[in-house]
Amino acid sequence: YLDADIKRVREAMTIEKAAGGCHCGAVRYKAFGVADEMDACHCGVCRKISGGPLLARDVARLEYQEGTPVGRYRSSDWAERTFCQKCGSVLAWHMVGGGYTVVAAYSLDEGDAPLSKEIFVDAQPKGYAFAGTTTRMTGAEVEEWAKSLMGS
């Protein structure tokens, strides 16, 4: 059911173009087709990299300003993450081979969004929980979806 979520989110995108960047200002980007909702990932990699659940927003396209110190880290067989090499700010998650990109929700300069989905809920620590009702997916469900996007 994540494919239906992606389609729904992409159809509901309300921000045609937005700007964002890292904490120190060395990296700037333009995001196109930014979702008006955000998701939370509870996987161990996101928690280790960001210090907690990663809050992210789907984007149709992401362009980094040329010459900025964007670091890239292949965090799994199917994902690459980007970050500022100067201050370490988490910027985005990209599916290897394209097809799906999210930006760290609060790396965008403006705009707040409601939380709509939580993924890797089976890896979520017991010490926190978000208020409200969200779509919740296990790691197995997310991995199955990712494989379908990658054609595996």
Tab-separated table of C-alpha atoms in Angstrom:
chain	number	residue	atom	x	y	z
A	1	TYR	CA	0.000	0.000	0.000
A	2	LEU	CA	2.999	2.326	-0.046
A	3	ASP	CA	2.681	2.718	-3.830
A	4	ALA	CA	-0.797	4.132	-3.267
A	5	ASP	CA	0.642	6.439	-0.597
A	6	ILE	CA	3.341	7.703	-2.985
A	7	LYS	CA	0.770	8.338	-5.697
A	8	ARG	CA	-1.536	10.122	-3.233
A	9	VAL	CA	1.306	12.251	-1.852
A	10	ARG	CA	2.662	13.170	-5.266
A	11	GLU	CA	-0.832	14.136	-6.433
A	12	ALA	CA	-1.295	16.233	-3.290
A	13	MET	CA	2.035	18.039	-3.497
A	14	THR	CA	1.398	21.660	-2.863
A	15	ILE	CA	4.834	23.249	-2.950
A	16	GLU	CA	6.010	23.508	-6.536
A	17	LYS	CA	9.485	24.721	-5.622
A	18	ALA	CA	11.186	25.183	-2.268
A	19	ALA	CA	14.664	25.967	-1.021
A	20	GLY	CA	16.614	24.404	1.777
A	21	GLY	CA	20.037	23.632	3.083
A	22	CYS	CA	22.244	22.686	5.970
A	23	HIS	CA	22.767	24.309	9.356
A	24	CYS	CA	25.962	26.209	8.472
A	25	GLY	CA	24.700	27.427	5.084
A	26	ALA	CA	27.448	25.795	3.003
A	27	VAL	CA	24.971	23.511	1.193
A	28	ARG	CA	21.892	24.891	-0.529
A	29	TYR	CA	19.352	23.026	-2.610
A	30	LYS	CA	16.155	23.491	-4.581
A	31	ALA	CA	13.396	20.932	-4.152
A	32	PHE	CA	10.614	20.526	-6.683
A	33	GLY	CA	7.240	18.914	-6.021
A	34	VAL	CA	7.519	18.884	-2.240
A	35	ALA	CA	4.885	16.813	-0.450
A	36	ASP	CA	2.545	18.601	1.903
A	37	GLU	CA	2.942	15.753	4.425
A	38	MET	CA	5.948	14.317	6.221
A	39	ASP	CA	6.919	10.818	7.237
A	40	ALA	CA	8.983	9.434	10.111
A	41	CYS	CA	11.480	6.602	9.735
A	42	HIS	CA	12.335	4.592	12.842
A	43	CYS	CA	14.972	2.322	11.256
A	44	GLY	CA	18.255	1.885	13.083
A	45	VAL	CA	20.251	3.622	10.339
A	46	CYS	CA	18.073	6.757	10.386
A	47	ARG	CA	18.172	6.863	14.181
A	48	LYS	CA	21.954	6.456	14.219
A	49	ILE	CA	22.561	9.080	11.518
A	50	SER	CA	20.068	11.687	12.691
A	51	GLY	CA	20.009	11.033	16.433
A	52	GLY	CA	16.338	10.028	16.390
A	53	PRO	CA	13.643	9.208	13.872
A	54	LEU	CA	14.223	10.889	10.522
A	55	LEU	CA	11.384	13.248	9.616
A	56	ALA	CA	11.270	13.592	5.843
A	57	ARG	CA	9.203	14.930	2.964
A	58	ASP	CA	8.916	13.362	-0.483
A	59	VAL	CA	10.222	15.429	-3.376
A	60	ALA	CA	9.862	14.878	-7.095
A	61	ARG	CA	13.315	16.325	-7.797
A	62	LEU	CA	16.207	17.724	-5.785
A	63	GLU	CA	19.020	19.915	-7.122
A	64	TYR	CA	22.048	20.834	-5.038
A	65	GLN	CA	23.719	24.170	-5.704
A	66	GLU	CA	26.872	23.563	-7.708
A	67	GLY	CA	30.103	23.615	-5.752
A	68	THR	CA	28.570	22.949	-2.341
A	69	PRO	CA	30.183	20.370	-0.028
A	70	VAL	CA	27.587	17.618	-0.359
A	71	GLY	CA	28.761	14.300	1.019
A	72	ARG	CA	27.239	11.011	-0.103
A	73	TYR	CA	26.983	7.862	1.959
A	74	ARG	CA	25.663	4.510	0.695
A	75	SER	CA	23.839	3.370	3.828
A	76	SER	CA	22.303	0.170	2.416
A	77	ASP	CA	21.934	-1.835	-0.768
A	78	TRP	CA	19.085	0.416	-1.817
A	79	ALA	CA	19.739	3.833	-0.275
A	80	GLU	CA	22.186	6.707	-0.436
A	81	ARG	CA	22.126	9.616	1.979
A	82	THR	CA	23.468	13.104	1.516
A	83	PHE	CA	24.850	15.436	4.160
A	84	CYS	CA	26.884	18.618	4.505
A	85	GLN	CA	30.585	17.789	4.676
A	86	LYS	CA	31.204	20.951	6.695
A	87	CYS	CA	28.596	20.810	9.503
A	88	GLY	CA	27.286	17.243	9.124
A	89	SER	CA	23.609	18.169	8.660
A	90	VAL	CA	21.446	15.387	7.246
A	91	LEU	CA	19.989	16.544	3.927
A	92	ALA	CA	18.300	13.766	1.975
A	93	TRP	CA	17.730	10.077	1.323
A	94	HIS	CA	17.888	8.852	-2.289
A	95	MET	CA	16.870	5.453	-3.590
A	96	VAL	CA	19.771	3.906	-5.495
A	97	GLY	CA	18.978	4.051	-9.208
A	98	GLY	CA	16.554	6.943	-8.727
A	99	GLY	CA	12.817	6.849	-8.501
A	100	TYR	CA	12.361	8.091	-4.955
A	101	THR	CA	13.889	10.931	-2.917
A	102	VAL	CA	13.044	12.534	0.402
A	103	VAL	CA	14.553	15.574	2.095
A	104	ALA	CA	15.026	15.999	5.812
A	105	ALA	CA	11.801	17.818	6.634
A	106	TYR	CA	13.303	20.674	8.571
A	107	SER	CA	16.212	21.246	6.208
A	108	LEU	CA	13.634	23.112	4.109
A	109	ASP	CA	13.746	26.861	4.741
A	110	GLU	CA	10.004	27.207	5.166
A	111	GLY	CA	6.956	25.124	5.674
A	112	ASP	CA	5.669	22.740	8.244
A	113	ALA	CA	3.704	19.636	7.376
A	114	PRO	CA	1.568	17.133	9.259
A	115	LEU	CA	2.998	13.702	10.018
A	116	SER	CA	1.171	11.130	7.890
A	117	LYS	CA	3.240	7.937	7.896
A	118	GLU	CA	5.716	6.066	10.090
A	119	ILE	CA	7.973	3.374	8.652
A	120	PHE	CA	10.083	0.641	10.256
A	121	VAL	CA	7.678	0.766	13.200
A	122	ASP	CA	8.911	-2.644	14.338
A	123	ALA	CA	12.322	-1.015	14.989
A	124	GLN	CA	10.886	1.928	16.921
A	125	PRO	CA	12.270	2.185	20.468
A	126	LYS	CA	9.720	2.149	23.275
A	127	GLY	CA	10.927	5.515	24.633
A	128	TYR	CA	8.948	7.758	22.284
A	129	ALA	CA	5.738	7.870	20.267
A	130	PHE	CA	4.129	10.454	18.023
A	131	ALA	CA	0.687	11.824	18.792
A	132	GLY	CA	-2.132	11.383	16.302
A	133	THR	CA	-2.988	8.693	13.807
A	134	THR	CA	-0.574	7.732	11.051
A	135	THR	CA	-0.144	4.975	8.483
A	136	ARG	CA	2.335	2.548	10.079
A	137	MET	CA	4.555	0.131	8.149
A	138	THR	CA	6.979	-2.542	9.288
A	139	GLY	CA	10.491	-2.917	7.942
A	140	ALA	CA	9.469	-5.957	5.877
A	141	GLU	CA	6.689	-3.959	4.216
A	142	VAL	CA	9.068	-1.093	3.410
A	143	GLU	CA	11.758	-3.429	2.048
A	144	GLU	CA	9.209	-5.189	-0.176
A	145	TRP	CA	8.080	-1.825	-1.529
A	146	ALA	CA	11.687	-0.711	-2.148
A	147	LYS	CA	12.472	-3.916	-4.040
A	148	SER	CA	9.416	-3.382	-6.231
A	149	LEU	CA	10.614	0.122	-7.113
A	150	MET	CA	14.100	-1.137	-7.908
A	151	GLY	CA	12.751	-3.960	-10.073
A	152	SER	CA	14.216	-6.698	-7.849
